[in-house]
Coordinates of C-alpha atoms in Angstrom, one line a residue:
X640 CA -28.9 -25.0 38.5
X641 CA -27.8 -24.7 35.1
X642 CA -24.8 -25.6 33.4
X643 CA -23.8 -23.2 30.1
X644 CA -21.1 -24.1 27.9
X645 CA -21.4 -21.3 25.1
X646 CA -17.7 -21.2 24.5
X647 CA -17.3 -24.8 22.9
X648 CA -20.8 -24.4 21.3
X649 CA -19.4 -21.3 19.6
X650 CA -16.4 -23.3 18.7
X651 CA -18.3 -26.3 17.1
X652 CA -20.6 -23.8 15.3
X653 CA -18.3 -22.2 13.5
X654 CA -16.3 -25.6 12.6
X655 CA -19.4 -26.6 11.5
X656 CA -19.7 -23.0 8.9
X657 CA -16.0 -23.8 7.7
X658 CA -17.3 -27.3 6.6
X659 CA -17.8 -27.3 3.1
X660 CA -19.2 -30.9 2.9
X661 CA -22.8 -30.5 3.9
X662 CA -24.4 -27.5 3.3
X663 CA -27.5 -27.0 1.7
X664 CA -27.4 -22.7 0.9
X665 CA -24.9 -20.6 -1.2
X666 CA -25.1 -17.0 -0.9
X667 CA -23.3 -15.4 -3.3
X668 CA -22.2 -11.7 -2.7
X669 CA -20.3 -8.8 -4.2
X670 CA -22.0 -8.9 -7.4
X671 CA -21.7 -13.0 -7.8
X672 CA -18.1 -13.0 -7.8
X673 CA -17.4 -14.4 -3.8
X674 CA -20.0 -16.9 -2.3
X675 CA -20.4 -18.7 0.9
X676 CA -22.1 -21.9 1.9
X677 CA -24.5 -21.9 4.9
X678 CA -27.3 -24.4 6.5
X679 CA -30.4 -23.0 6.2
X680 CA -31.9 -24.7 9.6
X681 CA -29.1 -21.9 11.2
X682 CA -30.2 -19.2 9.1
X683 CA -33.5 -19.4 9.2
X684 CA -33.2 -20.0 13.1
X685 CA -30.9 -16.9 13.5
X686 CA -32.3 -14.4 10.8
X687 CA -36.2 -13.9 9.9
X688 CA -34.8 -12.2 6.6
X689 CA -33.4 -15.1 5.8
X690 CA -36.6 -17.0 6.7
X691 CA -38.9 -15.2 4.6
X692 CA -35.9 -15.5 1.6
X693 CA -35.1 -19.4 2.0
X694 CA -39.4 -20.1 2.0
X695 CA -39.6 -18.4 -1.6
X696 CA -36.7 -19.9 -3.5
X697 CA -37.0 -23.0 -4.9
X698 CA -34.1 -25.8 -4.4
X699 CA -32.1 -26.7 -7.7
X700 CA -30.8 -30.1 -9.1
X701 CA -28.5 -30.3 -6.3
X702 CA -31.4 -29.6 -3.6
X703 CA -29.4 -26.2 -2.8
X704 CA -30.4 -22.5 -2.7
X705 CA -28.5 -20.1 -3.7
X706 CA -29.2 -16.2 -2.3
X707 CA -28.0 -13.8 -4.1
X708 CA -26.9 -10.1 -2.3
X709 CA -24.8 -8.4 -4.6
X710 CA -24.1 -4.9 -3.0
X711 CA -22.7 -6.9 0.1
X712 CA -18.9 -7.4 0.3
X713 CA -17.2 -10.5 1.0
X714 CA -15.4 -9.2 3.8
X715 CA -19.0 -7.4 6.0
X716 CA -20.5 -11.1 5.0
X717 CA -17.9 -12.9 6.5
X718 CA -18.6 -10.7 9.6
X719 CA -22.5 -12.0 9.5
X720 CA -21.8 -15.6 9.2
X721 CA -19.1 -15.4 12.0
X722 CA -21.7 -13.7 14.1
X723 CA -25.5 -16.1 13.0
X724 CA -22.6 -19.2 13.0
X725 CA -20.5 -18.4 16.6
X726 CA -21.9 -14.8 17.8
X727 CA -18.3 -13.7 17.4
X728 CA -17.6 -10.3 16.0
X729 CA -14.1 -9.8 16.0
X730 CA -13.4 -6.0 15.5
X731 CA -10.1 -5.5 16.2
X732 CA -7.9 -3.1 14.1
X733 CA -11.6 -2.3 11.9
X734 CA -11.6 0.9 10.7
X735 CA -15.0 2.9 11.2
X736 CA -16.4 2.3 8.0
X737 CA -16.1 -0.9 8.3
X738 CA -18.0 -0.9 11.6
X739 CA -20.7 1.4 10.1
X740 CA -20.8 -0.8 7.2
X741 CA -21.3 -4.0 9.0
X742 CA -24.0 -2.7 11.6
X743 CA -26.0 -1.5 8.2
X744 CA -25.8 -5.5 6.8
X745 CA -26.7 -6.7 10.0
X746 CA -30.0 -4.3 10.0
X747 CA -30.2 -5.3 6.6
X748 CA -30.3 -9.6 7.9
X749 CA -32.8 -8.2 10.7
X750 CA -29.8 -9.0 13.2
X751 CA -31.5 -7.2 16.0
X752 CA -28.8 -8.0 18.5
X753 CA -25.9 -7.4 16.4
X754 CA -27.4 -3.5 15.2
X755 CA -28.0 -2.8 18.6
X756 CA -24.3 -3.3 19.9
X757 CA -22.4 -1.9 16.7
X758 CA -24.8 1.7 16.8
X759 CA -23.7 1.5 20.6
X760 CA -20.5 1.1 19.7
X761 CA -20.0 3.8 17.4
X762 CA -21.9 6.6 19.2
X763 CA -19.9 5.7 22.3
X764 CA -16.0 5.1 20.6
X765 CA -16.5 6.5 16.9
X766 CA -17.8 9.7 17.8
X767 CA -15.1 11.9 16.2
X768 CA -15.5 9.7 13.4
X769 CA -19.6 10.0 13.2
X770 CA -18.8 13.9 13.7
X771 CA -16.4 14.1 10.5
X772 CA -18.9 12.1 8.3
X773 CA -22.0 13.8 9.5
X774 CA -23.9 14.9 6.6
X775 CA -23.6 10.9 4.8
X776 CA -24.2 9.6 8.2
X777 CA -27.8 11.7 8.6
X778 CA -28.9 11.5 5.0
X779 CA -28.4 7.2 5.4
X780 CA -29.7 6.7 8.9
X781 CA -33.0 8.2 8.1
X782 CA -33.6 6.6 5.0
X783 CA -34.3 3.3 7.3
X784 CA -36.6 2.6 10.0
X785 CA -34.4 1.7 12.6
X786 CA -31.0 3.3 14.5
X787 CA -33.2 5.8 17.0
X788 CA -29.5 5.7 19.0
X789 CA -28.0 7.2 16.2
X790 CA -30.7 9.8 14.8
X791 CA -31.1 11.0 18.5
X792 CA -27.0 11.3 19.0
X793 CA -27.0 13.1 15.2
X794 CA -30.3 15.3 15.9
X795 CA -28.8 16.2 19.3
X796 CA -25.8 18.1 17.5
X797 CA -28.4 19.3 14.4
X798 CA -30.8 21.5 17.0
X799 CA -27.3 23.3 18.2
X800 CA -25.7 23.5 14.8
X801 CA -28.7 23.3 11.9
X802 CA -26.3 24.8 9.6
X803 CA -24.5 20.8 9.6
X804 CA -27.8 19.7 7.5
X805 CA -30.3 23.2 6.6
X806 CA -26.9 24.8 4.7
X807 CA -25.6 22.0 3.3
X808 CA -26.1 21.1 -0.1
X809 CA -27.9 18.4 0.2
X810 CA -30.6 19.5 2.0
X811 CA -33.5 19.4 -0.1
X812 CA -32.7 15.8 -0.5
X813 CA -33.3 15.2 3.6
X814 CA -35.5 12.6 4.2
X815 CA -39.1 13.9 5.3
X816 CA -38.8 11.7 8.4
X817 CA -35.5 13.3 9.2
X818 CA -36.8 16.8 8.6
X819 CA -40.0 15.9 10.9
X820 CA -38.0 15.0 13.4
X821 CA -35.8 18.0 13.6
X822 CA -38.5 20.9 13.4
X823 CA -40.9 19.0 15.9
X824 CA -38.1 19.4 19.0
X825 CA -38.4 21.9 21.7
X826 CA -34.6 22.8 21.8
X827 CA -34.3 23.3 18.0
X828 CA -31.6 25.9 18.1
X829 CA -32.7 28.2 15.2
X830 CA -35.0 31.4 14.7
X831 CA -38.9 30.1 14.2
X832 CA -39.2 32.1 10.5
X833 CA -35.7 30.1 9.5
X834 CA -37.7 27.0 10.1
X835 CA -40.7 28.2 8.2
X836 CA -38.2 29.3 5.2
X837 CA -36.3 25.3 5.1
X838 CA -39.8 23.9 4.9
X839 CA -41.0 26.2 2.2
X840 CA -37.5 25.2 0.0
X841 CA -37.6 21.6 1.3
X842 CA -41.5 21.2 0.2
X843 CA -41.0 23.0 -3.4
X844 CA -37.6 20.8 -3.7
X845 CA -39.7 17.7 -3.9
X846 CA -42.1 18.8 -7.0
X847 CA -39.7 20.4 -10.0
X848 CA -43.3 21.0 -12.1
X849 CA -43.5 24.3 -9.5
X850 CA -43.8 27.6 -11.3
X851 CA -40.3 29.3 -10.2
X852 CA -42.1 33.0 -10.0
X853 CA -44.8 32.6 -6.4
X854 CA -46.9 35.0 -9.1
X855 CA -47.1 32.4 -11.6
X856 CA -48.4 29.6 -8.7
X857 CA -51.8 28.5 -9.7
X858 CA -54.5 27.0 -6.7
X859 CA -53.4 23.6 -7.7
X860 CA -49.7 24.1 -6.7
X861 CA -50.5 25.4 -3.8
X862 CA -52.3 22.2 -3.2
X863 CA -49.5 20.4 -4.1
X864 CA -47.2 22.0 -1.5
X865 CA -49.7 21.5 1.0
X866 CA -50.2 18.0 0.2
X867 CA -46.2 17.5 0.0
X868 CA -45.8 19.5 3.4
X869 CA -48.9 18.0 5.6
X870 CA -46.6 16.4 7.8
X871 CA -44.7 19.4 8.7
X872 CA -46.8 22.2 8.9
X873 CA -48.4 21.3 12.5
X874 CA -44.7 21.6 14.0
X875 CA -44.6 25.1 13.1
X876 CA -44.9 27.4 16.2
X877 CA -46.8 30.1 14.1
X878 CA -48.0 31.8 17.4
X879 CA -44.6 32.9 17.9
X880 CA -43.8 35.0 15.0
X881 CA -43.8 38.5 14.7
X882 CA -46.0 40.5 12.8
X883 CA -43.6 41.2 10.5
X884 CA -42.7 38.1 10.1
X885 CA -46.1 36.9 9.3
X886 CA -46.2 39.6 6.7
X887 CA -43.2 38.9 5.1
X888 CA -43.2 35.2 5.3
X889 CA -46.1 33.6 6.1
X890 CA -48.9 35.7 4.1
X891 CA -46.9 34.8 1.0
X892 CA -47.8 31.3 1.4
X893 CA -51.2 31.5 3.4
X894 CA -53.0 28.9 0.7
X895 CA -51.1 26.1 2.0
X896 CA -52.5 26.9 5.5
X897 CA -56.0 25.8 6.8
X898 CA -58.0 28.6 6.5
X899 CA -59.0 28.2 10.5
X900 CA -55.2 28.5 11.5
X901 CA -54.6 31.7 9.0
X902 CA -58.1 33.2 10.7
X903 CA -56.5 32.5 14.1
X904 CA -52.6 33.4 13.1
X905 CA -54.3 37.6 12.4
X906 CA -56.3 37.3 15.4
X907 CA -53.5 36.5 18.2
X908 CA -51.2 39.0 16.4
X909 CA -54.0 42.0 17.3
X910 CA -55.4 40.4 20.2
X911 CA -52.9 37.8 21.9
X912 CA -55.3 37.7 24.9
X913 CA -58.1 36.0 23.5
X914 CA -58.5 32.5 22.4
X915 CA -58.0 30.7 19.6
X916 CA -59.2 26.8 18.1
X917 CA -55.8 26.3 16.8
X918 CA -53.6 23.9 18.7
X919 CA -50.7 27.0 20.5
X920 CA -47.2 25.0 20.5
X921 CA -45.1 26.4 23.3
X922 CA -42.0 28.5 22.2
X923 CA -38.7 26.5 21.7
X924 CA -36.2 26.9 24.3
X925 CA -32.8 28.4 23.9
X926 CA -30.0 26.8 25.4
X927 CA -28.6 29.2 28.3
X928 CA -25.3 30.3 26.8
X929 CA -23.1 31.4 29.6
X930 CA -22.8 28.9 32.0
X931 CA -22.1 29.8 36.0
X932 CA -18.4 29.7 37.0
X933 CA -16.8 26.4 38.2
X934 CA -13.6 24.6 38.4
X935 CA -12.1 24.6 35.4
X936 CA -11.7 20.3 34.1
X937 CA -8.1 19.7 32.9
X938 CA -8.4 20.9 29.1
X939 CA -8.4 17.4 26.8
X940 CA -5.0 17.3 24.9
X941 CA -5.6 18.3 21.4
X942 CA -3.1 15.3 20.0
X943 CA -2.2 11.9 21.3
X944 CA 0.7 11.9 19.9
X945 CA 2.3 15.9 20.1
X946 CA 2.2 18.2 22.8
X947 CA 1.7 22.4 22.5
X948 CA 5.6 22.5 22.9
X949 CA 6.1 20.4 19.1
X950 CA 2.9 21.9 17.8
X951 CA 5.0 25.2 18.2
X952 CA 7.7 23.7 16.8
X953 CA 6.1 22.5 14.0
X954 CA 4.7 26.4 13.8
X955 CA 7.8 27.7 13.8
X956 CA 9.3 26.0 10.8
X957 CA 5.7 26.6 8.3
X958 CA 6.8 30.2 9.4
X959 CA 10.5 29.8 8.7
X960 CA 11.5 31.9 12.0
X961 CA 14.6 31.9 13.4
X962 CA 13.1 32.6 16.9
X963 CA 11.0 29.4 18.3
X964 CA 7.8 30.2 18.9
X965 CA 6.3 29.6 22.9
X966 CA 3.4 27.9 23.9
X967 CA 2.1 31.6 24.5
X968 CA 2.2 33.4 20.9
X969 CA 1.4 30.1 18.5
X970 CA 0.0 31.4 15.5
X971 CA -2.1 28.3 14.4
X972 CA -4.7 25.7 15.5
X973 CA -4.0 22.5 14.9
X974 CA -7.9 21.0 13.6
X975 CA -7.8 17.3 13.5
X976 CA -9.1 16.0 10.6
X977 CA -8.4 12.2 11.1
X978 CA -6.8 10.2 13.6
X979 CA -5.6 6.4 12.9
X980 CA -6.8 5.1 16.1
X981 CA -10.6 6.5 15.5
X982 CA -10.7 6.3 11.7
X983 CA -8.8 3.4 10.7
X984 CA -5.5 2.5 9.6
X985 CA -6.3 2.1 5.9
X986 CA -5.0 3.9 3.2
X987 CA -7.7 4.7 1.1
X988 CA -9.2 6.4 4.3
X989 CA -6.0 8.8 4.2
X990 CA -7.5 9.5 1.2
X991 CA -11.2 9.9 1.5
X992 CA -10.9 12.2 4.9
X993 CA -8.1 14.5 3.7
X994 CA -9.1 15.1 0.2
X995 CA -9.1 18.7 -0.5
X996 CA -7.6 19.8 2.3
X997 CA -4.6 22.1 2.9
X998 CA -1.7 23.5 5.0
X999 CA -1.7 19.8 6.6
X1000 CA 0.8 17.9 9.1
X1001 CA 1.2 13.7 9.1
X1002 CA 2.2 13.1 12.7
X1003 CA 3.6 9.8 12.7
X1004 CA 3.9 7.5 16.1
X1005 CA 6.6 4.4 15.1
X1006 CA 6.1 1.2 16.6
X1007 CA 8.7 -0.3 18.7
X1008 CA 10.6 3.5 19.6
X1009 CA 10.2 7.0 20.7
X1010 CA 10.2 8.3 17.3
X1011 CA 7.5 11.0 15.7
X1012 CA 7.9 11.4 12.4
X1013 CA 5.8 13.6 9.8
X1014 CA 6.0 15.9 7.0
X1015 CA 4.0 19.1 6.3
X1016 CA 2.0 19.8 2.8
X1017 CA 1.5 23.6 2.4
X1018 CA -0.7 22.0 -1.0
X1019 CA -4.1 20.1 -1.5
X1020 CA -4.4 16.2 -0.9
X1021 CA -6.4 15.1 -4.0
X1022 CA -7.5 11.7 -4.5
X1023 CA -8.8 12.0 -8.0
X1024 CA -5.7 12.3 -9.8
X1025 CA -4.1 9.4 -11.5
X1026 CA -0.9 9.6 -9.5
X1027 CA 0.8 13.0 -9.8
X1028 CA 4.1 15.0 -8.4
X1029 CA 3.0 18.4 -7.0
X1030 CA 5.7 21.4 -6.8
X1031 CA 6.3 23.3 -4.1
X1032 CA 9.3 25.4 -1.7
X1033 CA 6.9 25.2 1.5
X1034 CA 6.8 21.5 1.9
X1035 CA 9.3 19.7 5.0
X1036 CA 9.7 16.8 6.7
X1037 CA 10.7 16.0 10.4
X1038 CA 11.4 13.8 13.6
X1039 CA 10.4 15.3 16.8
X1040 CA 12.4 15.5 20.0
X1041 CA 11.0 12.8 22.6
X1042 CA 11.7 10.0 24.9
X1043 CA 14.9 8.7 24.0
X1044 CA 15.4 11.0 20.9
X1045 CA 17.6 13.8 21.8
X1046 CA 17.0 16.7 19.3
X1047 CA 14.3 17.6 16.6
X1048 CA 15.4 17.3 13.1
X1049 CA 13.9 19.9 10.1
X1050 CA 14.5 18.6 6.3
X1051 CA 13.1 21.3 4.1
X1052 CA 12.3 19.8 0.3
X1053 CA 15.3 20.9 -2.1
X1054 CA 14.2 19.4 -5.3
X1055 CA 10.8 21.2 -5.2
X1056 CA 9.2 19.6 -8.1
X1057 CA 9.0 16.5 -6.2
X1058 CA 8.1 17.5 -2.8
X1059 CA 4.8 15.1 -2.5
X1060 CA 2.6 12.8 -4.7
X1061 CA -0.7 12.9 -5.2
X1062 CA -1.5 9.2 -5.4
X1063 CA -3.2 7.7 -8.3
X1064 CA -6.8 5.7 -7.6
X1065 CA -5.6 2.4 -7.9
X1066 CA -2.6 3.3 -6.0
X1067 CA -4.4 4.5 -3.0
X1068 CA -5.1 0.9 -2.1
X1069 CA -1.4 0.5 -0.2
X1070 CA -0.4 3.9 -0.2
X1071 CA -1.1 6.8 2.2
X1072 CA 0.6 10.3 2.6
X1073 CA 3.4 10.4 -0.4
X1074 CA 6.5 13.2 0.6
X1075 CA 9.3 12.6 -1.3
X1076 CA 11.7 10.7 1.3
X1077 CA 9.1 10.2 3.9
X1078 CA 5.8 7.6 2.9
X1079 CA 3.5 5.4 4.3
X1080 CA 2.9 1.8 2.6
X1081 CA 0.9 -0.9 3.5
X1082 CA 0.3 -4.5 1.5
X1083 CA -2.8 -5.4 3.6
X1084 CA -4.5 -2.2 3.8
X1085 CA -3.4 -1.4 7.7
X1086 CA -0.2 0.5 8.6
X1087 CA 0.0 -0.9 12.0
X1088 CA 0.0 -4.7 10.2
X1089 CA 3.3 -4.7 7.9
X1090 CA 6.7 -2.8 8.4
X1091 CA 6.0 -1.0 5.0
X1092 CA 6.3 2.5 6.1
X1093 CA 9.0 4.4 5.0
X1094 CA 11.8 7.2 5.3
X1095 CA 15.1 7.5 3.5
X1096 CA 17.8 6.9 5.8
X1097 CA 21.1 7.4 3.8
X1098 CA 22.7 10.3 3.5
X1099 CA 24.3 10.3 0.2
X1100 CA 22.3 13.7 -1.2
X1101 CA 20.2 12.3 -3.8
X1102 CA 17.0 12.6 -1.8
X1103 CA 14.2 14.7 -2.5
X1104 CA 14.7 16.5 1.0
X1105 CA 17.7 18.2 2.5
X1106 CA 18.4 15.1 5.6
X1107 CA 17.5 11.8 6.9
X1108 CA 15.2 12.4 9.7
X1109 CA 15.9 8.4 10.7
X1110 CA 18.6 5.9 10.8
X1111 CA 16.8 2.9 9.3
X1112 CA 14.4 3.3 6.5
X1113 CA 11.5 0.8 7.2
X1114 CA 9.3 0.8 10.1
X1115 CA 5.3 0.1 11.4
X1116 CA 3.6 2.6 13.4
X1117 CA 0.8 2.6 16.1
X1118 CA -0.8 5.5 15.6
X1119 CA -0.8 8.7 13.2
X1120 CA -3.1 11.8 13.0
X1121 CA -3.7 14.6 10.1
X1122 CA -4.1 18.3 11.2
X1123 CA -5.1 21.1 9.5
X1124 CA -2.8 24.1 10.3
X1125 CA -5.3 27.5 10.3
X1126 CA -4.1 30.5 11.1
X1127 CA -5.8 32.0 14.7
X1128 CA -8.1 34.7 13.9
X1129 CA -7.1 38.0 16.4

């Protein structure tokens, strides 16, 4: 029988990190300007990176060793002490950044343990987030060896969707490893001579010396394209083209082939029956479609704040009817594009997620009451401005009917030069969305933290907006989520 007592271990560890009288480490981070002290019998014990570092650097005067890891923040190294010190990773009211962030430094300090539970944690509660994110998440995953949880949960939405990565602009840039590991699946969801094409533009991507014109190619850059695509090639099911395609696609580029799989390739096309030496890969499977009826599952609500009856609300007055509109004729979808509880409550990521994006709604949940407040921007969100007013009729403001609150109130803007800000760079640190008598403010970079929020709550006519939509002006808030308001197609 054992007894364990990890709870005051954990304690007396970390007592032990926020005693600055006998170390025998500094680390100094975000480009020299933060550092932390350490004891490098814990680091070396916890971290093999920090093994191998602490053997090659020589003590100075003071018999201490200073690491130095300038891309790391103060904040994500904090994190990694707290965790090699007391295994405590404390991630409440992290945004997902954040979390990303810190489970790259922890790969980064070969925290095995630590990886492993943050790239759990984000493919099973940061999904939406991953989702939103995709194309930066893909490209950085696979420029590192580990994070097969994460590849597999991005490469699983890439073989339904391959326009996420193949028609994105970035694509030549893919890793090779990513790009192997797309076109060698089974249940790749894309036509077999599309594949062949994203190779051929991937593989000439990679060497700018090629001849533009395929007349102009010489035998040596065919070569090169070989020698730049001899990874891929054998994941090519070239048994399952059409002749056509072979024709038109393949033939083109035969030199890059073995001459045994081109000699092969002509023979099954006239004579499928008979045998060939090169390696057949089986055809890639297409998912069925049409599934077989069943009980319908309760549909997932599209808000967690709203319901259908205020998103036709909220549809009514962008259309400026004077007839509601029911749950039955609403003219828009309401696309989430962030959502405070996924994404983080911190300004700048108002900022980051809605940048360019139009027609949007700011559905506010306040803390402590019933109340919903928002504001619709018929205009772009642009977060490379240095901090301008943006014109418009369209824009309003509102509270929503719920709980407690007995009636919905509509302020259209009525001094339209001032209907929203576009926040300045600097200013994007504490503030979010910007209407002109609604904001949302916050001193430590979390809008659920401080009472900062804000929405004018006099009545004396010199607002930028027709009405108060609250009685007091200051407030936190528990939640809030960004839509994009698009127009149903008939």
């Amino acid at each position: 029988m054992s007894l364990k007592f990890f709870d005051k271990l954990s304690q007396n560890l970390i007592e032990l990190l926020n005693d600055k009288g006998d170390y025998n480490v500094i680390i100094e981070v975000e480009n020299k300007e933060k550092s932390f002290t350490a004891h490098s019998n814990i680091l070396k014990f916890r971290s093999s990176y920090f093994r191998r570092e602490l053997e090659n650097i020589q003590p100075n005067e003071n018999n201490t060793k200073i690491i130095i890891k300038s891309s790391i923040s103060a904040q994500i190294f904090n994190f990694i002490l707290q965790y090699i010190y007391g295994g405590i990773v404390d991630l409440e009211n992290c945004e997902s950044r954040f979390v990303y962030d810190l489970m790259l430094a922890a790969d980064e300090f070969e925290l095995e343990e630590l990886t492993n539970k943050l790239e759990t944690l984000l493919i099973e509660t940061k999904g939406s987030w991953l989702r939103t994110h995709f194309s930066f998440i893909y490209h950085s995953i696979f420029s590192r060896n580990n994070f097969e949880k994460l590849k597999n949960f991005c490469n699983n939405i890439v073989v339904k969707y391959p326009n996420f990565i193949f028609d994105a602009n970035d694509f030549t840039s893919l890793k090779e490893s990513a790009l192997i590991s797309l076109i060698k699946r089974n249940d790749f969801q894309i036509e077999e001579v599309k594949i062949w094409d994203y190779v051929i533009k991937w593989g000439i991507a990679q060497t700018s010396t090629l001849p533009t014109n395929l007349d102009d190619w010489t035998k040596e850059n065919f070569l090169t394209l070989k020698t730049t695509l001899q990874q891929c090639l054998p994941h090519i099911r070239y048994f399952h083209l059409s002749g056509i395609e072979v024709l038109d696609k393949i033939e083109p580029y035969k030199k890059i082939l073995d001459k045994q799989l081109w000699k092969d390739i002509n023979q099954h096309l006239i004579a499928p029956e008979r045998p060939v030496k090169s390696t057949i890969l089986p055809p890639r499977s297409v998912l069925v479609t049409e599934l077989p009826p069943r009980a319908e599952k309760p549909r997932e609500s599209f808000s967690t704040i709203i319901s259908e009856e205020h998103a036709a609300e909220i549809s009514t007055w962008i259309d400026r009817k004077t007839t509601a509109y029911t749950l039955t004729n609403i003219p828009y979808k309401f696309e989430l594009i962030l959502r405070g509880t996924q994404d983080g409550f911190a300004p700048q990521t108002f900022w980051n997620i809605c940048h360019g994006h139009t027609c949007t709604v700011v559905l506010v949940k306040v803390k402590g009451t019933d109340e919903i407040v928002g504001g619709y921007n018929p205009l772009a969100w642009d977060k490379n401005t240095d901090g301008k007013w943006m014109e418009t009729k369209d824009s309003f403001i509102f509270s929503l009917k719920n709980g407690d609150i007995p009636n919905s109130i509509l302020s259209r803007v009525k001094n339209t030069r001032y209907a929203f800000i576009n926040i300045s760079k600097n200013g994007q640190i504490k503030l979010g969305p910007y209407f002109g008598d609604f904001w949302m403010h916050s001193d430590k970079s979390d809008f659920t933290l401080d009472n900062n929020c804000f929405c004018r709550s006099n009545d004396s006519g010199s607002g930028y907006y027709e009405k108060p939509i609250r009685s007091s002006s200051y407030f936190s808030i528990i939640n809030y989520e960004v839509f994009k308001i698009v127009r149903k197609t008939i």
